[in-house]
Amino acid sequence: MTLAAFTPAAPVRKSWFERLGIGHVLLGAFLLLYPLIASDFFLTTIGGYSMILGMIALSLMLLAGYGGMVSLAQITIAGVAAYVIAIFGENNSNVHGFGWPWWIAAPFGIFLAALFSAMFGWIAVRTEGIYTIMITLAIATASFYFAQQNYTLFNGFPGYSGLRAPEAFGLYWREPRPFYYLCLACAALAYAAVLYGSRSTFGLTLQAIRDNPRRMRAIGYDVTAHKVFAWFLSGLIAGTAGVLLAWFNGRISPGTIAVGPAINILIIAIIGGLRHPIGPFLGAVVVVLMQTFAIDIVGAERFNTLIGLFFLVIVFVSPDGILGLWERFKPSQDRDGWHSRPDGTGV
Amino acid sequence: MEHNVAASRLQGTGAHALELDGVARHFGALVALTGITMRIAPGERRAVLGSNGAGKTTLFNAVTGDFLPTAGRIRFFGEDITALAPHERIRRGLRRTYQISQLFTNLSVLDSIYLACRGVSRRRFSLLRPSLSDPNMAQAESIMHVVHLDADRDKLVGTLSHGQQRQLEIALALAGAPRFILFDEPAAGLSPTERRDLVAILNALPKYIGYIIIEHDLDVALRVSEYVSMMHNGRLFKEGTPEEIENDPMVQEIYLGGGHG
């Protein structure tokens, strides 16, 4: 035996394909090819809208799953960006509409949403658990009524209409395929950022704060500052979704940021699961499909009952949402040798 | 070399590691601490003994800033830290462990110690994943070795045994460059073997690191300390060497329940 045999082996470097994981590759391929099989309706009203709601729910997952802070104000934060698009961009409500180009209005809206998010967070981090939910619900409710009653800035009840998605690179980005791919790109970027960030130093810090804020102070961390920064990051995601929402609907009104939609985001996140960033997107697809087709099944007056019942069943059967069901199902697949177990480290 | 740096810094200031002047803490009508005056030299290892409810942990909480004292001043190596936030005190080299383990149950052992090392470094904030060349990661590995947790590096903290969690408590306090540590009943719930390990770990700490240890097990407390302060009803009532304290009739009456002399 040669000496070389005793040399410790270098750590095996995984290829990018292995690091990405077979699940991500298959999902990515499906989403990229989805426009080939989907109608325009399924591309935007189901696909694009699911990804927008999924991003808002992802911003909640970041706060709740990693930071232990459940917020009901995520749709409000998305609304900030949407109103910026309406007020600083173009609208046909004859109120404001400063005509800023999209490439200034959109980043400005996202940044302002993140600042508002950090401000909401700065108020909310003084509380824990149910009190955080109550404070953020109060912020969401107050914002809704303020937007509804203030005509100077928010144009009151009707809000703003005639918001147009940009025309750039030879494409009108509200057409079904471009809009779908725009939503997919934003959602994929947000998903990848959260997944990567969960194992970053900041991500570990946030999870440690969730587990034991007192101990984090005792090892030198400014707990409040880290929590507020998590709200800022969450606001970037919700703000991006807010811009897409404005372009998707072509309008923004107080109804978009009402208490009902605020609670919907929480329902989406819980149905999907808060333990992994894919959960909010799963929840969004399920809720959007139900919102769209429940009317055909049980009629217009009962579709919310159907969604409510489905929510109850999910929470009852699997507190971790659809992700929890998947986790239960997955080991049996492994035993059968259908696929190799992922190493769990993610991307 | 770190010892020399610390020693020269101390000679420069000539300050005590920890100085308490008339520290008091009231909770409404309840007087948890009153008139605590204590001076602890750099590198000194002191035990604080007393029955349950004597105010020992309250004293630690006041020193680490978990709550502010109602009256009195606290100085750490000459600097008045009475009004500083807890994380600011930690960054100055103060550390503590808790009577009931305060850990991150969903993080791994290595991640927990890494965060503790990073928390007192200048670059504690990063949106990037820790790299293998990160010096904090190297320090985390070496601390893990000191507290005998190498084999459990990737285990979730919530799955560790009680004894291992107590070891991790100490590991978190050793992260960074501690100058003074407050140990709150580190031997609570440990087996005799684990207690021997604990004594070995405490006695092997670099000499420039001083500490105060609260411990009900006199066997442990008197073997790892050079000086002892006795507390009763929120007051300090006796100080001395371990031998003096062990043979003091009043101490035996109050702390050991009488019948020992």
Coordinates of C-alpha atoms in Angstrom, one line a residue:
Chain A
M1 CA 0.0 0.0 0.0
T2 CA 1.4 3.4 -1.0
L3 CA 1.5 6.4 1.2
A4 CA -1.0 8.1 -1.1
A5 CA -3.6 5.6 0.2
F6 CA -3.5 7.4 3.6
T7 CA -4.0 10.9 2.2
P8 CA -7.3 12.1 3.4
A9 CA -9.7 12.4 0.5
A10 CA -10.6 15.9 -0.5
P11 CA -14.2 16.8 0.1
V12 CA -16.4 15.6 -2.8
R13 CA -17.5 18.7 -4.7
K14 CA -21.0 18.3 -5.9
S15 CA -21.9 19.4 -9.4
W16 CA -24.4 22.3 -9.7
F17 CA -27.0 19.7 -10.9
E18 CA -26.6 17.7 -7.7
R19 CA -26.6 20.8 -5.5
L20 CA -29.8 22.0 -7.2
G21 CA -31.6 18.7 -6.5
I22 CA -33.7 16.7 -8.9
G23 CA -36.9 18.2 -7.5
H24 CA -35.9 21.7 -8.4
V25 CA -34.7 20.7 -11.9
L26 CA -38.0 18.9 -12.6
L27 CA -40.1 21.8 -11.2
G28 CA -38.0 24.4 -13.1
A29 CA -38.4 22.5 -16.4
F30 CA -42.1 22.1 -15.9
L31 CA -42.6 25.8 -15.1
L32 CA -40.5 26.9 -18.1
L33 CA -42.4 24.6 -20.4
Y34 CA -45.8 25.3 -18.9
P35 CA -46.7 28.0 -21.5
L36 CA -46.5 25.3 -24.2
I37 CA -49.5 23.5 -22.7
A38 CA -51.4 26.2 -20.9
S39 CA -54.1 28.5 -22.2
D40 CA -53.8 32.3 -21.7
F41 CA -56.2 32.0 -18.8
F42 CA -54.1 29.3 -17.1
L43 CA -50.9 31.3 -17.8
T44 CA -51.9 34.5 -16.1
T45 CA -55.1 34.1 -14.0
I46 CA -53.8 30.9 -12.5
G47 CA -50.0 30.8 -13.1
G48 CA -49.0 34.4 -12.8
Y49 CA -51.5 35.3 -10.1
S50 CA -50.5 32.2 -8.0
M51 CA -46.8 33.3 -8.2
I52 CA -47.7 36.9 -7.1
L53 CA -49.8 35.7 -4.1
G54 CA -47.1 33.0 -3.5
M55 CA -44.4 35.8 -3.2
I56 CA -46.5 37.8 -0.7
A57 CA -47.0 34.6 1.3
L58 CA -43.3 33.9 0.9
S59 CA -42.6 37.3 2.6
L60 CA -44.8 36.1 5.4
M61 CA -43.1 32.7 5.5
L62 CA -39.7 34.5 5.9
L63 CA -40.9 36.4 8.9
A64 CA -43.0 33.6 10.5
G65 CA -41.0 30.5 9.5
Y66 CA -37.5 31.8 10.2
G67 CA -38.3 34.7 12.5
G68 CA -41.3 33.5 14.5
M69 CA -43.2 36.8 13.6
V70 CA -46.6 36.2 12.1
S71 CA -47.7 39.3 10.2
L72 CA -51.1 40.1 8.8
A73 CA -49.8 43.3 7.1
Q74 CA -48.0 41.7 4.1
I75 CA -50.8 42.6 1.6
T76 CA -50.6 46.2 3.0
I77 CA -46.8 46.2 2.2
A78 CA -47.5 44.9 -1.3
G79 CA -50.1 47.6 -1.5
V80 CA -47.6 50.3 -0.8
A81 CA -45.6 49.3 -3.9
A82 CA -48.8 49.1 -6.0
Y83 CA -49.9 52.6 -4.9
V84 CA -46.5 54.0 -5.8
I85 CA -46.8 52.5 -9.3
A86 CA -50.2 54.2 -9.6
I87 CA -49.3 57.6 -8.1
F88 CA -45.8 58.0 -9.6
G89 CA -46.3 56.1 -12.8
E90 CA -49.3 56.6 -15.1
N91 CA -53.0 56.0 -14.4
N92 CA -56.2 57.1 -16.1
S93 CA -58.0 58.2 -12.9
N94 CA -56.9 61.8 -13.5
V95 CA -55.3 62.0 -10.0
H96 CA -51.6 62.3 -9.7
G97 CA -49.9 60.0 -12.2
F98 CA -46.5 61.7 -12.4
G99 CA -45.5 59.6 -15.4
W100 CA -42.3 58.2 -14.0
P101 CA -40.9 55.4 -16.2
W102 CA -41.4 51.9 -14.9
W103 CA -37.7 51.4 -14.3
I104 CA -37.7 54.2 -11.8
A105 CA -41.3 53.7 -10.4
A106 CA -41.0 50.0 -9.8
P107 CA -37.7 50.0 -7.9
F108 CA -38.8 53.0 -6.0
G109 CA -42.1 51.3 -5.1
I110 CA -40.3 48.1 -3.9
F111 CA -37.8 50.2 -1.8
L112 CA -40.6 52.2 -0.3
A113 CA -42.6 49.1 0.5
A114 CA -39.5 47.6 2.2
L115 CA -39.1 50.9 4.3
F116 CA -42.7 50.7 5.3
S117 CA -42.2 47.0 6.2
A118 CA -39.2 47.9 8.3
M119 CA -41.3 50.6 10.1
F120 CA -44.2 48.2 10.7
G121 CA -41.6 45.7 11.9
W122 CA -40.0 48.2 14.2
I123 CA -43.5 48.7 15.8
A124 CA -44.3 45.0 15.9
V125 CA -41.0 43.5 17.2
R126 CA -41.8 44.9 20.6
T127 CA -44.4 42.2 20.9
E128 CA -44.5 38.5 20.6
G129 CA -46.9 35.8 19.4
I130 CA -50.6 36.7 19.3
Y131 CA -49.8 40.4 20.0
T132 CA -47.7 40.6 16.9
I133 CA -50.6 39.3 14.9
M134 CA -52.9 41.8 16.6
I135 CA -50.6 44.8 15.9
T136 CA -50.1 43.9 12.3
L137 CA -53.9 43.3 11.9
A138 CA -54.4 46.8 13.4
I139 CA -51.8 48.2 10.9
A140 CA -53.5 46.5 8.0
T141 CA -57.0 47.6 9.0
A142 CA -55.9 51.2 9.7
S143 CA -54.1 51.3 6.3
F144 CA -57.2 50.0 4.5
Y145 CA -59.5 52.6 6.0
F146 CA -57.0 55.4 5.5
A147 CA -56.6 54.5 1.8
Q148 CA -60.4 54.3 1.5
Q149 CA -61.1 57.6 3.1
N150 CA -58.2 59.6 1.8
Y151 CA -58.8 61.1 -1.7
T152 CA -55.8 63.5 -1.8
L153 CA -53.2 60.8 -2.0
F154 CA -55.0 57.4 -2.4
N155 CA -58.0 58.6 -4.5
G156 CA -60.3 57.0 -1.9
F157 CA -62.7 54.2 -2.6
P158 CA -62.2 53.9 -6.4
G159 CA -58.4 54.0 -6.1
Y160 CA -56.5 54.1 -9.3
S161 CA -57.1 52.3 -12.6
G162 CA -55.5 52.2 -16.0
L163 CA -52.1 51.0 -14.7
R164 CA -50.1 49.6 -17.5
A165 CA -47.3 47.1 -17.4
P166 CA -44.2 48.3 -19.2
E167 CA -43.4 47.9 -22.8
A168 CA -39.8 47.1 -23.0
F169 CA -37.4 45.0 -25.1
G170 CA -40.0 44.8 -27.8
L171 CA -42.6 43.2 -25.6
Y172 CA -45.7 44.3 -23.8
W173 CA -45.2 42.6 -20.4
R174 CA -48.9 42.2 -19.6
E175 CA -49.4 39.9 -22.5
P176 CA -49.9 36.3 -21.2
R177 CA -46.5 34.7 -22.0
P178 CA -44.3 37.7 -21.1
F179 CA -46.2 38.3 -17.9
Y180 CA -46.0 34.7 -16.9
Y181 CA -42.3 34.6 -17.4
L182 CA -41.9 37.9 -15.6
C183 CA -43.8 36.5 -12.6
L184 CA -41.8 33.2 -12.8
A185 CA -38.5 35.1 -12.9
C186 CA -39.4 37.2 -9.9
A187 CA -40.8 34.3 -7.9
A188 CA -37.8 32.1 -8.7
L189 CA -35.4 34.8 -7.6
A190 CA -37.3 35.4 -4.4
Y191 CA -37.5 31.7 -3.7
A192 CA -33.8 31.1 -4.4
A193 CA -32.9 34.1 -2.3
V194 CA -34.9 32.9 0.7
L195 CA -33.6 29.4 0.3
Y196 CA -30.0 30.5 0.1
G197 CA -30.5 33.1 2.9
S198 CA -31.9 30.5 5.3
R199 CA -28.4 29.0 5.6
S200 CA -26.6 32.4 5.5
T201 CA -25.2 33.9 8.7
F202 CA -28.2 36.3 8.8
G203 CA -30.7 33.4 8.2
L204 CA -29.1 31.4 11.1
T205 CA -29.2 34.5 13.3
L206 CA -32.9 35.0 12.6
Q207 CA -33.7 31.4 13.3
A208 CA -31.7 31.5 16.5
I209 CA -33.6 34.7 17.5
R210 CA -36.9 32.8 16.9
D211 CA -35.7 30.0 19.1
N212 CA -34.3 32.1 21.9
P213 CA -34.0 35.9 21.7
R214 CA -32.8 36.2 25.3
R215 CA -29.8 34.0 24.6
M216 CA -29.1 35.9 21.3
R217 CA -28.7 39.0 23.4
A218 CA -26.4 37.2 25.7
I219 CA -24.1 36.2 22.9
G220 CA -23.8 39.8 21.5
Y221 CA -26.6 40.3 19.0
D222 CA -28.9 43.3 18.7
V223 CA -32.1 41.3 18.5
T224 CA -34.4 44.2 17.6
A225 CA -32.1 45.4 14.7
H226 CA -32.0 41.9 13.2
K227 CA -35.7 41.5 13.4
V228 CA -36.3 44.9 11.8
F229 CA -33.9 44.0 9.0
A230 CA -35.8 40.8 8.4
W231 CA -39.0 42.9 8.0
F232 CA -37.1 45.0 5.4
L233 CA -36.1 42.0 3.4
S234 CA -39.6 40.6 3.6
G235 CA -40.8 44.0 2.4
L236 CA -38.6 43.7 -0.7
I237 CA -40.3 40.5 -1.7
A238 CA -43.9 41.7 -0.9
G239 CA -43.1 45.0 -2.7
T240 CA -42.0 43.2 -5.8
A241 CA -45.2 41.2 -5.7
G242 CA -47.1 44.4 -5.2
V243 CA -45.7 45.9 -8.4
L244 CA -46.7 42.7 -10.3
L245 CA -50.1 42.8 -8.7
A246 CA -50.7 46.4 -9.9
W247 CA -49.7 45.4 -13.5
F248 CA -51.7 42.2 -13.3
N249 CA -55.0 43.9 -12.2
G250 CA -54.3 47.2 -14.0
R251 CA -55.7 48.9 -11.0
I252 CA -55.2 49.3 -7.2
S253 CA -57.9 50.2 -4.8
P254 CA -58.5 49.8 -1.0
G255 CA -60.3 46.5 -1.7
T256 CA -56.9 44.9 -2.7
I257 CA -55.5 45.7 0.8
A258 CA -58.6 45.0 2.8
V259 CA -58.7 42.7 5.9
G260 CA -60.1 39.8 3.8
P261 CA -57.1 39.7 1.4
A262 CA -54.7 40.2 4.4
I263 CA -56.1 37.0 6.0
N264 CA -56.0 35.2 2.7
I265 CA -52.2 35.6 2.7
L266 CA -52.0 33.9 6.1
I267 CA -54.3 31.1 4.9
I268 CA -52.2 30.6 1.8
A269 CA -49.0 30.4 3.9
I270 CA -50.5 28.0 6.4
I271 CA -52.2 25.7 3.7
G272 CA -48.8 25.5 1.9
G273 CA -46.6 25.2 5.0
L274 CA -44.2 27.5 6.8
R275 CA -41.2 25.2 7.0
H276 CA -39.8 25.7 3.5
P277 CA -40.1 28.5 1.0
I278 CA -41.9 26.3 -1.5
G279 CA -44.8 26.0 0.9
P280 CA -46.3 29.5 0.2
F281 CA -46.3 28.8 -3.6
L282 CA -48.0 25.5 -3.1
G283 CA -50.6 27.2 -0.9
A284 CA -51.1 30.0 -3.5
V285 CA -51.7 27.5 -6.3
V286 CA -54.3 25.6 -4.2
V287 CA -56.1 28.8 -3.1
V288 CA -56.1 30.4 -6.5
L289 CA -57.5 27.2 -8.1
M290 CA -60.2 27.0 -5.4
Q291 CA -61.1 30.6 -5.7
T292 CA -61.4 30.2 -9.5
F293 CA -63.2 26.9 -9.7
A294 CA -65.1 26.6 -6.4
I295 CA -67.8 28.8 -7.9
D296 CA -68.4 26.2 -10.6
I297 CA -68.7 23.4 -7.9
V298 CA -70.7 25.0 -5.1
G299 CA -72.0 28.2 -6.6
A300 CA -71.0 31.8 -6.0
E301 CA -72.5 32.0 -2.5
R302 CA -70.7 29.0 -1.1
F303 CA -67.2 29.0 -2.5
N304 CA -65.7 30.7 0.6
T305 CA -67.3 27.9 2.7
L306 CA -65.5 25.4 0.5
I307 CA -62.1 27.2 1.0
G308 CA -62.8 27.4 4.7
L309 CA -63.6 23.7 5.0
F310 CA -60.4 22.8 3.0
F311 CA -58.4 25.1 5.3
L312 CA -59.9 23.3 8.4
V313 CA -59.1 19.9 7.0
I314 CA -55.5 20.8 6.2
V315 CA -54.9 22.3 9.6
F316 CA -56.5 19.3 11.3
V317 CA -54.7 16.7 9.2
S318 CA -51.4 18.4 8.9
P319 CA -50.4 21.4 11.0
D320 CA -47.5 21.9 8.6
G321 CA -49.8 22.3 5.6
I322 CA -49.2 20.6 2.3
L323 CA -45.5 20.4 3.0
G324 CA -46.3 18.4 6.2
L325 CA -48.4 15.9 4.1
W326 CA -45.5 15.6 1.6
E327 CA -43.0 14.9 4.5
R328 CA -45.3 12.1 5.6
F329 CA -45.6 10.7 2.1
K330 CA -41.9 11.0 1.2
P331 CA -40.4 8.4 3.5
S332 CA -42.6 5.7 2.0
Q333 CA -41.2 6.6 -1.4
D334 CA -37.7 6.3 -0.1
R335 CA -38.4 2.9 1.3
D336 CA -39.6 1.8 -2.1
G337 CA -36.5 3.2 -3.6
W338 CA -38.4 5.4 -6.0
H339 CA -35.7 8.1 -5.7
S340 CA -32.7 8.9 -3.6
R341 CA -33.2 10.9 -0.5
P342 CA -32.1 14.5 -0.9
D343 CA -29.4 15.5 1.5
G344 CA -31.7 18.2 2.9
T345 CA -29.2 21.0 2.4
G346 CA -31.1 22.5 -0.5
V347 CA -29.5 24.7 -3.1
Chain B
M1 CA -0.2 35.5 23.8
E2 CA -3.8 36.5 24.3
H3 CA -3.1 36.2 28.0
N4 CA -0.4 38.8 27.7
V5 CA -2.6 41.1 25.8
A6 CA -5.3 40.8 28.3
A7 CA -2.8 41.2 31.2
S8 CA -1.3 44.4 29.7
R9 CA -4.7 45.8 29.1
L10 CA -5.6 45.3 32.7
Q11 CA -2.3 46.7 34.0
G12 CA -3.0 49.8 31.9
T13 CA -6.4 50.4 33.5
G14 CA -5.6 49.1 36.9
A15 CA -9.4 48.4 37.1
H16 CA -11.3 45.5 38.7
A17 CA -12.9 43.1 36.3
L18 CA -16.2 43.7 38.0
E19 CA -17.2 46.3 40.5
L20 CA -20.7 46.6 42.0
D21 CA -21.5 49.6 44.2
G22 CA -24.7 49.4 46.2
V23 CA -26.6 47.5 43.5
A24 CA -30.3 47.0 44.4
R25 CA -33.2 45.5 42.5
H26 CA -36.8 45.8 43.7
F27 CA -39.8 44.2 42.1
G28 CA -42.6 46.3 43.4
A29 CA -42.5 45.7 47.2
L30 CA -40.2 42.7 46.9
V31 CA -36.6 43.5 47.5
A32 CA -34.7 41.0 45.5
L33 CA -31.2 42.6 45.9
T34 CA -30.1 45.4 48.2
G35 CA -26.8 47.1 48.9
I36 CA -24.6 44.6 46.9
T37 CA -21.1 45.9 46.9
M38 CA -18.5 43.6 45.4
R39 CA -15.1 43.9 43.8
I40 CA -13.6 41.1 41.7
A41 CA -10.1 41.3 40.4
P42 CA -9.2 40.3 36.8
G43 CA -8.8 36.5 36.5
E44 CA -10.4 35.9 39.9
R45 CA -12.7 33.0 40.3
R46 CA -15.4 33.4 42.8
A47 CA -18.3 31.3 44.0
V48 CA -21.6 32.9 45.1
L49 CA -23.5 30.7 47.4
G50 CA -26.9 31.0 49.0
S51 CA -30.2 29.3 49.5
N52 CA -32.9 29.5 46.8
G53 CA -34.4 33.0 46.6
A54 CA -31.2 34.6 48.0
G55 CA -30.9 36.8 44.9
K56 CA -28.0 35.1 43.1
T57 CA -29.6 34.8 39.7
T58 CA -31.1 38.3 40.1
L59 CA -27.5 39.5 40.7
F60 CA -26.4 37.9 37.4
N61 CA -29.4 39.4 35.5
A62 CA -28.5 42.9 36.8
V63 CA -24.8 42.4 35.7
T64 CA -25.7 41.2 32.2
G65 CA -28.4 43.8 31.7
D66 CA -31.4 41.4 31.5
F67 CA -32.9 44.1 33.7
L68 CA -31.6 47.3 35.1
P69 CA -30.8 47.7 38.8
T70 CA -33.1 49.9 40.8
A71 CA -30.1 51.5 42.4
G72 CA -26.3 51.3 42.3
R73 CA -23.5 51.2 39.7
I74 CA -21.9 48.4 37.8
R75 CA -18.4 48.7 36.3
F76 CA -16.7 46.2 34.0
F77 CA -13.0 46.7 33.7
G78 CA -13.4 50.3 34.8
E79 CA -16.2 51.2 32.4
D80 CA -19.6 52.0 33.8
I81 CA -22.0 49.5 32.1
T82 CA -25.0 50.1 34.4
A83 CA -27.2 51.4 31.6
L84 CA -25.8 49.5 28.6
A85 CA -27.9 47.1 26.6
P86 CA -27.2 43.3 27.2
H87 CA -25.5 42.8 23.8
E88 CA -23.2 45.8 24.4
R89 CA -22.0 44.3 27.6
I90 CA -21.4 41.0 25.9
R91 CA -19.3 42.7 23.2
R92 CA -17.0 44.1 26.0
G93 CA -16.1 40.5 27.0
L94 CA -18.8 39.6 29.6
R95 CA -20.5 36.2 29.2
R96 CA -23.0 34.2 31.1
T97 CA -24.6 30.8 31.2
Y98 CA -28.2 30.1 32.4
Q99 CA -29.5 28.0 35.3
I100 CA -32.1 26.6 32.8
S101 CA -30.4 26.0 29.4
Q102 CA -31.2 28.8 27.0
L103 CA -30.3 27.3 23.6
F104 CA -31.4 27.3 20.0
T105 CA -33.3 24.0 19.8
N106 CA -33.7 24.0 16.0
L107 CA -30.1 24.8 15.2
S108 CA -27.1 22.4 15.1
V109 CA -24.4 22.4 17.7
L110 CA -21.9 23.8 15.3
D111 CA -24.2 26.5 14.0
S112 CA -25.0 27.6 17.6
I113 CA -21.4 27.9 18.6
Y114 CA -20.6 29.6 15.3
L115 CA -23.2 32.2 15.9
A116 CA -21.9 32.8 19.4
C117 CA -18.4 33.3 18.0
R118 CA -19.7 35.6 15.2
G119 CA -21.9 37.6 17.7
V120 CA -18.9 39.1 19.3
S121 CA -16.9 39.6 16.2
R122 CA -16.9 42.9 14.2
R123 CA -18.5 41.2 11.2
R124 CA -21.4 39.7 12.9
F125 CA -23.8 40.5 10.0
S126 CA -23.7 38.8 6.6
L127 CA -26.2 37.8 4.0
L128 CA -23.7 35.2 2.7
R129 CA -23.4 31.6 3.9
P130 CA -20.4 31.0 6.3
S131 CA -17.3 29.9 4.4
L132 CA -15.0 27.1 5.5
S133 CA -12.2 29.7 5.8
D134 CA -14.3 31.8 8.2
P135 CA -12.1 32.2 11.4
N136 CA -15.3 32.1 13.5
M137 CA -16.0 28.6 12.1
A138 CA -12.5 27.5 13.1
Q139 CA -13.0 28.9 16.6
A140 CA -16.4 27.2 16.8
E141 CA -14.7 23.9 16.0
S142 CA -12.0 24.3 18.7
I143 CA -14.6 25.3 21.3
M144 CA -16.7 22.3 20.4
H145 CA -13.6 20.2 21.1
V146 CA -13.0 21.9 24.5
V147 CA -16.5 21.0 25.7
H148 CA -16.3 17.5 24.2
L149 CA -19.1 17.9 21.7
D150 CA -17.2 17.1 18.5
A151 CA -19.1 14.0 17.8
D152 CA -22.4 15.9 18.0
R153 CA -21.5 18.8 15.8
D154 CA -24.4 18.4 13.3
K155 CA -27.0 17.3 15.8
L156 CA -30.0 19.5 16.4
V157 CA -29.6 21.1 19.9
G158 CA -33.1 20.0 20.8
T159 CA -32.1 16.3 20.4
L160 CA -29.1 16.6 22.8
S161 CA -29.1 15.0 26.3
H162 CA -29.4 17.3 29.3
G163 CA -25.7 16.9 30.1
Q164 CA -24.7 17.8 26.5
Q165 CA -27.0 20.8 26.6
R166 CA -25.2 22.0 29.7
Q167 CA -21.9 21.6 28.0
L168 CA -23.2 23.6 25.0
E169 CA -24.3 26.3 27.5
I170 CA -20.6 26.6 28.5
A171 CA -19.5 26.5 24.9
L172 CA -21.6 29.5 24.1
A173 CA -20.1 31.5 27.0
L174 CA -16.5 30.6 25.8
A175 CA -17.1 32.0 22.3
G176 CA -15.2 35.1 21.2
A177 CA -12.7 36.4 23.7
P178 CA -14.4 36.3 27.1
R179 CA -12.8 38.3 29.9
F180 CA -15.3 37.4 32.6
I181 CA -18.0 34.7 32.7
L182 CA -21.0 34.3 35.0
F183 CA -21.9 30.6 35.4
D184 CA -25.4 30.0 36.8
E185 CA -25.5 26.6 38.3
P186 CA -23.6 24.8 35.5
A187 CA -23.7 21.5 37.3
A188 CA -27.5 21.4 37.7
G189 CA -28.8 18.0 36.8
L190 CA -25.4 16.6 35.8
S191 CA -24.3 13.1 36.7
P192 CA -21.2 12.6 38.9
T193 CA -19.1 11.9 35.8
E194 CA -20.4 14.9 34.0
R195 CA -19.6 17.0 37.1
R196 CA -16.0 15.9 37.1
D197 CA -15.8 16.8 33.4
L198 CA -17.3 20.2 34.3
V199 CA -14.7 20.8 37.0
A200 CA -12.0 19.9 34.6
I201 CA -13.3 22.2 31.9
L202 CA -13.6 25.2 34.4
N203 CA -10.1 24.5 35.8
A204 CA -8.6 24.3 32.3
L205 CA -9.9 27.8 31.3
P206 CA -7.1 30.3 30.6
K207 CA -6.0 32.1 33.8
Y208 CA -6.9 35.5 32.6
I209 CA -10.6 34.6 32.4
G210 CA -12.3 35.3 35.7
Y211 CA -15.7 34.1 36.6
I212 CA -18.4 34.0 39.2
I213 CA -20.1 30.7 39.7
I214 CA -23.4 30.1 41.4
E215 CA -23.5 26.5 42.4
H216 CA -25.5 24.5 45.0
D217 CA -23.1 21.6 44.9
L218 CA -20.4 22.7 47.3
D219 CA -18.1 20.0 46.0
V220 CA -18.0 21.7 42.7
A221 CA -18.2 25.3 43.8
L222 CA -15.3 25.1 46.3
R223 CA -13.1 23.2 43.9
V224 CA -13.3 25.7 41.1
S225 CA -13.2 29.0 43.1
E226 CA -10.6 31.0 45.1
Y227 CA -13.0 33.1 47.0
V228 CA -16.6 32.8 48.1
S229 CA -19.4 35.3 48.7
M230 CA -22.5 34.2 50.6
M231 CA -25.9 35.7 49.9
H232 CA -29.1 35.6 51.9
N233 CA -32.3 37.5 51.4
G234 CA -30.8 39.7 48.7
R235 CA -27.8 40.7 50.7
L236 CA -24.1 39.8 50.8
F237 CA -23.4 38.7 54.4
K238 CA -20.1 36.8 54.3
E239 CA -17.0 36.6 52.1
G240 CA -13.9 34.5 52.5
T241 CA -11.8 31.7 51.2
P242 CA -13.5 28.3 50.6
E243 CA -12.1 27.0 53.9
E244 CA -13.3 29.9 55.9
I245 CA -16.8 29.7 54.4
E246 CA -16.9 25.9 54.9
N247 CA -16.1 26.3 58.6
D248 CA -18.2 29.3 59.3
P249 CA -21.0 28.4 61.8
M250 CA -23.3 31.1 60.5
V251 CA -22.9 29.9 56.9
Q252 CA -23.7 26.4 58.0
E253 CA -26.7 27.5 59.9
I254 CA -28.2 29.4 56.9
Y255 CA -26.9 27.6 53.9
L256 CA -26.6 24.0 55.1
G257 CA -29.6 24.2 57.4
G258 CA -27.7 23.9 60.8
G259 CA -26.6 20.8 62.6
H260 CA -23.2 20.8 61.0
G261 CA -21.2 22.3 63.7

